[in-house]
Coordinates of C-alpha atoms and ligand atoms in Angstrom, one line a residue:
Chain A
M1 CA 165.5 73.7 182.1
S2 CA 168.8 75.1 181.8
D3 CA 169.6 77.6 184.8
L4 CA 169.3 81.4 183.4
R5 CA 173.5 81.8 184.6
D6 CA 174.2 79.4 182.2
L7 CA 173.5 81.6 179.9
Y8 CA 174.4 85.0 180.8
Q9 CA 177.7 83.8 182.7
Q10 CA 179.8 86.5 184.5
T11 CA 182.0 86.7 181.9
I12 CA 179.4 87.8 179.5
I13 CA 177.7 90.2 182.0
D14 CA 181.2 92.0 182.7
H15 CA 182.1 91.6 178.9
T16 CA 178.4 93.6 178.6
R17 CA 178.6 96.4 180.9
R18 CA 182.5 97.6 180.6
P19 CA 182.3 95.4 176.1
R20 CA 186.6 95.6 175.5
N21 CA 188.1 97.3 172.2
F22 CA 185.0 99.0 171.9
R23 CA 185.3 102.5 169.8
P24 CA 185.4 102.9 166.1
M25 CA 188.6 103.2 164.3
P26 CA 188.9 106.5 161.6
D27 CA 192.1 104.6 160.1
A28 CA 190.7 100.8 160.0
D29 CA 191.5 98.6 156.3
H30 CA 188.5 96.8 157.2
H31 CA 185.1 98.6 157.3
A32 CA 181.5 96.1 157.6
R33 CA 177.8 97.2 159.5
G34 CA 175.8 94.4 161.0
H35 CA 173.0 94.3 161.7
N36 CA 169.9 92.4 163.6
P37 CA 166.8 93.2 161.8
L38 CA 165.0 91.3 164.5
C39 CA 165.1 93.2 167.5
G40 CA 167.6 96.4 166.3
D41 CA 170.2 95.4 166.8
R42 CA 173.0 97.4 165.0
L43 CA 177.4 97.2 165.2
E44 CA 180.0 98.9 163.0
L45 CA 183.3 96.9 163.2
Y46 CA 186.9 97.6 162.1
L47 CA 189.8 95.7 161.7
K48 CA 193.5 96.5 160.8
L49 CA 195.2 94.4 158.9
S50 CA 199.5 93.8 158.3
G51 CA 198.7 90.5 154.6
D52 CA 196.4 88.3 156.9
R53 CA 196.7 89.1 160.0
I54 CA 194.3 90.9 162.1
T55 CA 196.5 93.0 164.1
E56 CA 193.6 95.0 166.3
A57 CA 189.7 95.1 165.7
T58 CA 187.6 97.5 167.4
F59 CA 183.4 98.5 167.4
T60 CA 180.5 100.4 168.5
G61 CA 176.8 100.3 168.5
A62 CA 173.9 98.7 170.9
G63 CA 173.1 95.5 170.6
C64 CA 171.6 92.9 173.8
A65 CA 173.7 91.9 176.5
I66 CA 174.8 88.7 174.2
S67 CA 175.5 90.8 171.2
T68 CA 177.8 93.0 172.9
A69 CA 179.2 90.4 175.0
S70 CA 179.7 88.5 171.8
A71 CA 181.3 91.4 169.5
S72 CA 183.6 92.2 172.9
M73 CA 184.5 89.0 173.4
M74 CA 185.3 88.7 169.8
T75 CA 187.6 91.7 169.2
E76 CA 189.8 90.3 171.5
A77 CA 190.0 86.4 170.1
V78 CA 191.0 87.3 166.0
K79 CA 193.5 89.9 167.6
G80 CA 196.5 87.9 166.0
R81 CA 195.1 85.6 164.0
T82 CA 194.9 85.6 160.7
I83 CA 191.9 85.8 158.5
A84 CA 192.0 81.6 157.8
E85 CA 192.3 81.4 161.5
A86 CA 189.4 83.8 163.1
Q87 CA 187.1 82.0 159.4
L88 CA 187.8 78.5 161.6
L89 CA 187.3 80.0 164.8
F90 CA 184.0 81.1 163.7
E91 CA 182.8 77.9 162.3
K92 CA 184.4 76.2 165.5
F93 CA 181.6 79.0 167.6
R94 CA 178.8 78.3 165.4
I95 CA 179.5 73.9 166.5
L96 CA 179.1 75.1 169.8
L97 CA 175.9 77.0 169.2
T98 CA 173.8 75.1 167.6
T99 CA 175.4 71.5 168.1
P100 CA 174.0 68.7 170.6
I101 CA 175.7 68.7 174.2
H102 CA 176.3 65.4 174.3
E103 CA 177.8 65.1 170.1
N104 CA 181.7 65.0 170.2
V105 CA 182.8 67.5 168.6
S106 CA 186.3 69.0 169.1
L107 CA 186.1 73.0 170.6
D108 CA 189.0 73.0 171.0
G109 CA 191.5 76.8 170.7
L110 CA 187.7 78.7 171.7
D111 CA 189.2 79.0 174.8
K112 CA 187.2 81.6 176.8
L113 CA 184.9 81.7 173.8
E114 CA 183.0 78.3 175.5
V115 CA 180.9 80.5 178.1
F116 CA 179.1 81.7 175.0
G117 CA 177.2 77.6 175.0
G118 CA 174.7 78.3 177.3
V119 CA 173.0 80.3 173.8
R120 CA 172.6 76.1 172.8
E121 CA 169.5 76.4 175.0
Y122 CA 167.7 79.3 173.5
P123 CA 168.0 79.1 169.7
V124 CA 166.3 82.2 168.8
R125 CA 169.2 84.4 170.9
V126 CA 172.0 81.9 168.6
K127 CA 171.7 84.9 166.0
C128 CA 172.3 87.7 168.6
A129 CA 175.6 85.9 169.5
T130 CA 176.7 85.7 165.6
L131 CA 175.5 89.1 164.3
A132 CA 180.0 90.2 165.2
W133 CA 180.8 87.3 163.6
H134 CA 178.5 88.2 160.2
T135 CA 179.7 91.1 161.0
L136 CA 183.5 89.7 160.8
E137 CA 183.1 88.0 157.5
A138 CA 182.0 90.9 155.9
A139 CA 184.5 93.3 156.1
L140 CA 186.9 90.9 155.5
K141 CA 185.3 90.3 152.8
R142 CA 186.2 94.3 152.2
D143 CA 182.5 94.1 151.8
D144 CA 180.4 96.9 152.2
H145 CA 177.4 95.5 152.8
E146 CA 175.4 95.4 156.2
A147 CA 175.8 91.9 157.3
K148 CA 172.5 90.5 158.2
T149 CA 172.0 87.9 160.4
E150 CA 168.4 87.6 158.7
Chain B
M1 CA 130.4 80.1 181.5
I2 CA 129.6 83.0 183.3
E3 CA 126.6 85.9 183.3
A4 CA 124.9 87.8 180.8
P5 CA 125.8 91.6 181.9
T6 CA 122.6 93.3 182.6
A7 CA 122.9 97.6 181.8
A8 CA 122.7 96.4 178.0
G9 CA 122.9 99.7 175.8
T10 CA 124.1 102.3 178.7
Q11 CA 127.0 104.6 177.5
S12 CA 128.4 104.2 180.7
A13 CA 129.9 101.2 182.1
A14 CA 127.6 99.3 184.7
P15 CA 130.0 97.6 187.5
P16 CA 131.5 94.2 186.4
V17 CA 129.7 91.1 187.0
W18 CA 132.3 89.0 185.9
N19 CA 136.2 89.4 186.8
A20 CA 139.0 87.1 185.9
A21 CA 139.5 84.4 188.2
D22 CA 135.4 83.8 186.4
V23 CA 136.5 84.1 183.4
R24 CA 139.9 82.4 182.7
R25 CA 138.2 78.9 183.2
D26 CA 136.9 79.7 179.8
F27 CA 140.4 79.1 178.8
P28 CA 141.3 76.3 178.0
I29 CA 145.6 77.1 177.9
L30 CA 146.1 79.6 180.6
H31 CA 144.8 75.9 183.1
H32 CA 145.4 72.8 181.0
V33 CA 149.5 73.0 180.3
D34 CA 151.9 71.5 182.7
R35 CA 152.6 74.8 183.9
P36 CA 151.1 78.3 182.6
V37 CA 152.4 81.2 181.5
A38 CA 151.4 84.4 182.8
Y39 CA 150.5 85.5 179.3
L40 CA 151.2 89.0 178.1
D41 CA 151.5 89.5 174.7
N42 CA 148.5 89.8 174.0
A43 CA 149.0 92.2 172.0
A44 CA 150.3 90.0 169.4
T45 CA 147.6 87.1 169.6
S46 CA 144.8 86.7 172.1
Q47 CA 143.9 83.0 173.6
K48 CA 141.3 81.1 172.0
P49 CA 138.3 80.2 174.8
D50 CA 136.1 77.3 174.6
A51 CA 134.0 78.3 172.9
V52 CA 136.0 79.7 169.4
I53 CA 137.9 75.8 169.4
A54 CA 134.4 74.0 169.6
A55 CA 132.7 75.9 167.3
T56 CA 135.6 75.1 164.6
T57 CA 135.7 71.7 165.6
R58 CA 132.2 71.1 165.2
Y59 CA 132.3 72.6 161.6
Y60 CA 135.1 70.8 160.4
K61 CA 133.1 68.0 162.5
S62 CA 130.1 67.7 161.7
A63 CA 129.2 70.8 159.1
N64 CA 132.5 70.8 156.9
A65 CA 131.2 71.3 152.5
N66 CA 132.5 73.5 150.6
I67 CA 130.5 77.3 150.7
H68 CA 128.1 78.7 148.3
R69 CA 128.2 76.6 145.5
G70 CA 126.1 72.3 146.8
V71 CA 122.3 71.8 146.4
Y72 CA 123.0 69.4 148.9
R73 CA 122.0 70.6 152.9
L74 CA 125.3 69.8 154.1
S75 CA 126.7 72.9 152.0
V76 CA 123.6 74.7 152.5
E77 CA 124.7 74.5 156.6
A78 CA 127.5 75.4 155.6
T79 CA 126.8 78.3 153.9
D80 CA 124.2 78.9 156.6
A81 CA 127.4 79.1 159.5
F82 CA 129.6 80.8 157.8
E83 CA 126.5 83.9 156.4
A84 CA 125.6 84.0 160.5
A85 CA 129.4 84.5 161.9
R86 CA 129.1 87.7 159.3
T87 CA 126.2 88.7 160.1
K88 CA 127.3 88.6 163.8
V89 CA 130.9 90.6 163.4
A90 CA 128.9 92.5 161.0
A91 CA 126.5 93.9 163.6
F92 CA 130.3 93.2 166.9
I93 CA 131.2 96.8 164.8
G94 CA 128.3 98.5 163.9
A95 CA 128.3 98.2 161.1
P96 CA 125.1 99.5 159.5
D97 CA 125.0 96.5 156.6
R98 CA 125.4 92.9 156.9
D99 CA 127.0 92.6 152.8
E100 CA 129.2 95.6 153.5
L101 CA 131.8 93.4 155.4
I102 CA 134.8 91.4 153.8
F103 CA 136.4 88.2 155.6
T104 CA 140.7 88.7 154.6
G105 CA 142.8 87.0 156.0
G106 CA 143.6 89.5 158.3
C107 CA 144.3 92.9 159.4
T108 CA 147.1 93.3 157.3
E109 CA 145.2 91.6 154.0
S110 CA 141.9 94.1 154.9
I111 CA 144.6 97.1 153.8
N112 CA 146.0 95.7 151.2
L113 CA 142.7 95.1 149.8
V114 CA 142.2 99.1 150.6
A115 CA 145.0 99.7 149.0
M116 CA 145.6 97.3 145.8
T117 CA 142.0 97.9 144.7
W118 CA 139.6 101.4 145.9
G119 CA 143.7 102.6 146.3
L120 CA 145.4 102.0 142.2
E121 CA 141.9 102.9 140.9
N122 CA 141.2 105.9 143.0
L123 CA 144.7 107.9 143.4
R124 CA 146.4 110.0 141.3
K125 CA 150.2 111.0 140.5
G126 CA 150.9 113.6 144.0
E127 CA 147.9 112.9 145.7
R128 CA 149.0 112.1 149.5
I129 CA 148.9 109.2 151.2
I130 CA 148.6 110.0 155.8
L131 CA 149.8 108.4 158.2
T132 CA 151.2 108.6 161.3
Q133 CA 154.5 108.3 163.0
M134 CA 152.7 105.2 165.0
E135 CA 151.7 102.6 162.4
H136 CA 152.7 99.2 162.3
H137 CA 154.4 98.2 158.8
S138 CA 151.1 96.1 157.7
N139 CA 149.6 99.9 157.2
I140 CA 152.6 101.3 155.3
V141 CA 154.0 98.8 153.7
P142 CA 151.4 99.0 151.7
W143 CA 150.3 102.1 150.8
Q144 CA 154.3 102.4 150.4
L145 CA 153.8 100.1 147.5
L146 CA 150.7 102.0 146.4
A147 CA 152.6 104.8 146.0
Q148 CA 155.4 103.6 143.9
R149 CA 153.1 102.3 140.8
T150 CA 150.5 106.0 141.5
G151 CA 153.1 108.2 142.1
A152 CA 150.9 109.3 145.1
V153 CA 153.2 111.3 148.2
I154 CA 153.5 109.8 151.8
E155 CA 152.7 112.3 154.4
V156 CA 153.0 111.4 158.3
V157 CA 151.3 112.9 161.8
P158 CA 153.9 113.9 164.4
I159 CA 153.5 112.7 168.0
S160 CA 153.8 114.0 170.6
A161 CA 157.2 111.6 173.5
A162 CA 154.1 111.3 175.3
G163 CA 152.0 109.3 171.5
E164 CA 149.6 111.7 171.0
L165 CA 149.2 112.7 167.3
D166 CA 149.9 116.5 166.7
I167 CA 146.4 116.9 164.8
G168 CA 146.8 120.9 164.5
A169 CA 149.3 119.4 162.6
Y170 CA 147.3 116.4 160.8
Q171 CA 144.9 119.6 159.9
Q172 CA 147.8 121.1 158.2
L173 CA 148.5 118.1 156.1
L174 CA 145.4 118.0 155.4
T175 CA 144.9 121.3 153.0
Q176 CA 147.8 119.6 151.1
K177 CA 145.4 117.5 147.9
A178 CA 145.5 114.8 150.9
A179 CA 143.1 111.5 149.3
L180 CA 143.8 109.1 151.7
V181 CA 144.5 109.2 155.8
A182 CA 145.3 105.8 157.1
V183 CA 145.9 105.6 161.3
T184 CA 145.3 103.2 163.8
H185 CA 143.0 103.4 165.8
I186 CA 145.1 102.0 169.3
S187 CA 148.8 102.1 169.2
N188 CA 150.1 98.2 169.5
V189 CA 153.4 99.4 171.7
L190 CA 151.5 102.9 173.0
G191 CA 148.4 102.1 173.1
T192 CA 147.5 105.9 172.4
I193 CA 143.6 105.8 171.8
N194 CA 143.6 107.8 168.4
P195 CA 140.7 110.1 168.1
I196 CA 138.9 108.6 165.4
A197 CA 135.7 111.0 164.8
V198 CA 137.3 113.6 164.8
M199 CA 139.9 112.5 162.5
S200 CA 137.5 111.4 160.2
K201 CA 135.8 114.6 160.7
M202 CA 138.7 116.0 160.1
A203 CA 139.4 113.9 156.3
H204 CA 135.8 114.2 155.3
E205 CA 135.9 118.2 155.0
H206 CA 138.8 117.9 153.2
G207 CA 137.8 115.7 151.3
A208 CA 139.9 113.0 152.2
K209 CA 138.4 109.3 152.8
I210 CA 140.2 107.5 155.5
L211 CA 140.8 104.8 157.0
V212 CA 141.3 102.6 160.0
D213 CA 143.6 99.9 160.9
G214 CA 141.6 98.4 163.6
A215 CA 143.4 95.4 165.3
Q216 CA 144.0 96.9 168.9
S217 CA 141.0 98.5 169.0
V218 CA 138.0 95.6 168.4
P219 CA 139.7 93.5 170.8
H220 CA 139.1 96.0 173.9
M221 CA 136.7 98.1 173.5
P222 CA 133.3 99.2 172.3
V223 CA 133.5 99.4 168.8
D224 CA 130.7 102.1 166.0
V225 CA 132.0 102.7 162.8
K226 CA 129.5 104.6 162.7
Q227 CA 130.4 106.6 165.1
L228 CA 134.2 106.6 163.8
G229 CA 132.7 107.4 161.2
C230 CA 135.3 106.2 158.8
D231 CA 135.3 104.9 155.2
F232 CA 137.9 101.4 155.9
F233 CA 138.1 99.3 158.3
A234 CA 140.8 96.4 159.1
F235 CA 140.9 94.0 161.8
A236 CA 142.2 91.1 162.7
G237 CA 140.3 87.7 163.9
H238 CA 143.4 86.4 166.2
K239 CA 143.4 89.1 168.6
M240 CA 140.0 89.5 169.7
C241 CA 139.6 85.7 171.2
G242 CA 139.2 84.4 167.0
P243 CA 141.8 82.0 165.1
T244 CA 144.5 82.7 163.0
G245 CA 144.0 83.4 159.3
I246 CA 140.5 85.6 159.5
G247 CA 140.3 88.2 159.6
G248 CA 138.4 91.7 158.5
L249 CA 137.4 95.1 156.3
W250 CA 133.7 97.1 156.5
A251 CA 133.1 99.7 153.7
P252 CA 130.2 101.0 153.1
R253 CA 128.4 99.5 150.5
G254 CA 128.7 102.6 148.0
I255 CA 132.5 102.7 148.3
L256 CA 131.9 99.2 148.1
E257 CA 130.6 98.9 144.6
A258 CA 132.3 101.3 143.2
M259 CA 136.3 98.5 144.6
P260 CA 137.3 97.4 142.0
P261 CA 137.5 93.4 142.1
Y262 CA 141.1 92.4 144.5
Q263 CA 142.0 88.8 143.5
G264 CA 140.0 87.1 140.6
G265 CA 138.3 83.5 140.9
G266 CA 135.9 81.7 141.9
D267 CA 132.9 82.7 143.9
M268 CA 133.2 86.5 143.0
I269 CA 132.1 86.6 139.6
S270 CA 128.1 86.6 138.2
T271 CA 129.1 85.0 134.8
V272 CA 132.6 84.2 132.9
E273 CA 133.2 84.5 129.2
F274 CA 135.6 84.6 128.0
A275 CA 135.8 87.6 125.9
G276 CA 135.2 89.1 130.1
S277 CA 133.2 88.8 133.2
T278 CA 130.7 90.0 135.4
W279 CA 131.3 90.7 139.1
N280 CA 128.9 89.5 142.3
K281 CA 128.0 91.8 143.9
I282 CA 129.3 92.5 147.4
P283 CA 130.7 91.1 150.0
H284 CA 131.5 87.9 147.1
K285 CA 132.6 90.4 144.9
F286 CA 135.8 90.4 147.0
E287 CA 136.4 87.4 148.4
A288 CA 137.6 85.4 145.2
G289 CA 138.4 81.0 146.2
T290 CA 136.9 78.8 149.0
P291 CA 137.6 81.3 152.6
N292 CA 138.8 80.6 155.8
I293 CA 135.3 79.3 155.7
A294 CA 136.5 77.3 159.6
G295 CA 137.9 80.2 160.7
A296 CA 134.8 82.7 159.4
I297 CA 133.0 80.3 161.9
G298 CA 135.5 80.7 164.8
L299 CA 135.5 84.0 164.0
G300 CA 131.3 84.4 164.9
A301 CA 131.7 82.0 167.8
A302 CA 134.9 84.6 170.1
V303 CA 131.8 87.7 169.2
D304 CA 129.7 86.0 170.5
Y305 CA 132.0 85.3 173.6
L306 CA 132.8 89.3 173.4
S307 CA 129.5 90.5 173.5
H308 CA 128.6 88.0 175.9
L309 CA 131.5 89.2 178.3
D310 CA 130.3 92.9 177.2
M311 CA 133.4 94.9 175.9
R312 CA 132.3 97.7 177.6
Q313 CA 132.6 95.6 180.8
V314 CA 136.3 93.9 178.8
A315 CA 137.0 98.1 178.4
H316 CA 137.1 98.8 182.3
I317 CA 138.5 95.5 183.9
E318 CA 141.0 96.2 181.3
A319 CA 141.3 99.0 182.6
Q320 CA 141.5 98.8 185.9
L321 CA 144.4 96.5 185.6
L322 CA 145.9 98.6 183.6
A323 CA 146.2 101.0 186.3
Y324 CA 147.3 98.5 188.7
A325 CA 150.4 97.2 185.9
E326 CA 151.3 101.1 185.5
K327 CA 151.1 101.3 189.8
Q328 CA 153.7 97.8 190.6
L329 CA 155.8 98.4 187.7
Q330 CA 156.9 102.3 188.8
T331 CA 158.5 100.6 191.8
I332 CA 160.7 98.9 189.3
P333 CA 164.1 101.2 189.5
G334 CA 165.1 102.6 186.2
L335 CA 162.0 101.7 184.2
R336 CA 160.5 103.9 181.9
F337 CA 157.4 103.7 181.1
V338 CA 157.4 104.7 176.1
G339 CA 153.9 106.2 176.0
A340 CA 152.2 108.2 178.7
A341 CA 148.8 109.0 176.2
A342 CA 146.3 110.5 177.8
D343 CA 143.7 108.2 176.6
K344 CA 145.0 104.3 177.0
A345 CA 144.7 100.9 176.1
S346 CA 146.3 98.4 178.0
V347 CA 149.7 98.2 176.5
I348 CA 152.8 98.2 178.1
S349 CA 156.1 99.9 176.3
F350 CA 158.8 100.2 178.8
T351 CA 162.4 99.9 178.7
L352 CA 164.6 99.1 181.9
D353 CA 168.3 100.8 181.8
G354 CA 170.8 99.6 180.6
I355 CA 169.4 96.1 179.9
H356 CA 168.0 95.8 176.7
P357 CA 165.4 94.6 175.7
H358 CA 165.7 91.0 174.7
D359 CA 167.6 90.4 177.9
I360 CA 164.6 91.4 179.5
G361 CA 162.1 88.8 177.8
T362 CA 164.7 85.7 178.2
I363 CA 164.2 86.2 181.4
L364 CA 161.1 86.8 182.3
D365 CA 160.3 84.2 180.0
Q366 CA 163.0 81.9 182.1
E367 CA 160.1 83.3 185.2
H368 CA 157.2 82.2 182.4
V369 CA 156.1 84.9 181.4
A370 CA 155.4 85.7 178.7
I371 CA 156.1 89.3 177.0
R372 CA 157.6 90.8 173.8
T373 CA 160.8 92.3 173.1
G374 CA 161.6 93.8 169.7
H375 CA 160.0 96.7 167.5
H376 CA 156.7 95.9 167.1
C377 CA 157.2 96.2 163.5
C378 CA 157.1 100.0 164.3
Q379 CA 160.0 100.9 162.8
P380 CA 159.6 104.3 162.3
L381 CA 157.6 105.2 166.3
M382 CA 161.8 103.2 167.3
D383 CA 163.6 105.6 165.6
F384 CA 161.4 108.6 166.5
Y385 CA 162.2 107.8 170.0
H386 CA 166.0 106.7 169.5
I387 CA 165.9 103.1 170.5
P388 CA 166.0 100.4 169.6
A389 CA 162.8 97.9 170.8
T390 CA 161.4 98.4 174.2
A391 CA 160.1 95.6 176.4
R392 CA 156.0 95.3 175.9
A393 CA 153.0 93.9 178.3
S394 CA 150.0 94.0 176.6
L395 CA 146.5 92.5 178.9
A396 CA 143.4 91.2 178.7
F397 CA 140.3 90.9 180.8
Y398 CA 141.5 88.1 181.7
N399 CA 144.8 88.2 182.8
T400 CA 144.9 88.8 187.0
P401 CA 146.8 91.1 189.3
A402 CA 149.5 87.2 190.0
D403 CA 149.9 88.1 186.4
I404 CA 150.5 91.3 186.6
D405 CA 153.0 90.5 190.0
A406 CA 154.9 88.1 188.5
L407 CA 156.3 90.3 185.8
V408 CA 157.1 92.5 189.0
N409 CA 158.8 90.2 190.3
G410 CA 160.4 88.7 186.8
L411 CA 162.0 92.3 186.2
R412 CA 163.3 92.7 189.9
R413 CA 165.5 89.4 188.9
V414 CA 165.8 90.3 185.6
I415 CA 167.5 93.4 187.8
E416 CA 169.3 91.0 189.6
V417 CA 171.3 88.7 187.1
F418 CA 172.8 92.7 185.9
A419 CA 173.7 93.7 189.5
Ligands
PLP501 C1 148.0 97.5 165.0 C2 148.3 96.7 163.9 N1 148.7 97.1 162.4 C3 147.9 95.3 161.9 C4 148.0 94.5 162.9 C5 148.1 92.9 161.6 O1 147.5 92.3 162.0 P1 147.9 90.5 161.4 O2 149.5 90.1 161.3 O3 147.2 89.8 162.3 O4 147.2 91.1 160.0 C6 148.4 94.1 164.3 C7 149.8 93.1 164.4 O5 149.8 92.7 164.1 C8 149.0 95.5 165.0 O6 148.9 95.0 166.4

């Protein structure tokens, strides 16, 4: 069994308690809602784009520590990236969460997001960590439907 | 096994003649696994005693045959065991007539059966189906499906902040074309025990029928459908020490006989011709196809086991444990109880300030404490309290103060992690 600290790393606790970019953005270019029906977590994501580059990302909502910290850190991570770069980042993030640690995949570029590696040991919590990212995908598709983890 | 209680037949609970430590031996999962968990998710499903596991195994090992069809001895034995289980389960809930007990796949199926047979036959456009704010999704969605098909309208009895039904509002709703009331006996989130006998009487005064969701009551208190005065009573085997995939529906003979069949198939018919078929008598009319024979036999064994313990004793022991748990949990800073009904079963929902229930659940799991977190299939109830989820500890008679202590210590750990 892994240590709880592997899941609830200090960075995660810190982002849960003081989420960054935690505010609505009335003049957002893109907006989507995310919902995890299993736990009732809801979040709203707001994006501002310049060409295909994300210049601003904020969110609001209520969720567990993992989903809140993930949303907070995602908004920081995607800011300044192109849409393609953000999508690639999600791909790597997903691999980080779901692939056994010994399988040698390159996850370069995840940087701070690597603190979510502990989620791997808690399969039922993977959806908490990916909720914000699914919502990002929905927002980028200009999809006003709710992104769902189920 | 423990000694049978002696005070059978009296109303007040006799002093317990057994305690949790005695009965834990009957539950292999509580001591056979490497590191047993403090299992506090009994409202989701109960653990199974050896007697139930043995009864289902015995059926498969030495009596397996289909029922109601073979002339050979094995089939007769299987049929006898299945029907003996029906007699036991019917008696356990106080059914006046064993043929009034229909075996179903569970509480959910029992409710759907009523909606799709009695409901489709009897509900008219504009008539009201009265639910309550605290219903489980399985006592909401079947009625929504029925309302869509019939044009009936759903009304909801509100609750107080403490989680008790507003009986005045209920009275008011009954005066407006009420056709059916569907209410839970005990809330699986709040633990509230609803005043069913009174509600049945009120429903009948207004010509409405009443269905009671007994999923949480049959496992935790003596239940007598005659005293409840209801028209339909639904319950699940797996929450009362029985196997999964088996449950029951009770209704009086008159209602069952007037109801159209549920599913069509073998066993539920009397004669089949292409020009038309005739239905078997109750209860078989509602049991098409090969039923869950092993499940029914296992449920019969569960009922024997619980009867042996005496449900009054079960309720008494759980009430003591609930009092201890509430007292201990009050020492946790930031803990808020959700649900504070005067009449309450051993279900404790709570939140911790600033910590999401799922994080509580994950950390408690690490501490070998199993509780449920989420909306507990009661989203309208979560909306009422403006919360997305709760943490819920639900107790059974085999839980001990040590299980509660593990929960309380685990919660201190949760707070530590988030400090
Ligand atoms: C109050 C209540 N009603 C209905 C059900 C549904 O029971 P089952 O899932 O066994 O059909 C449950 C259990 O989840 C319950 O707690």
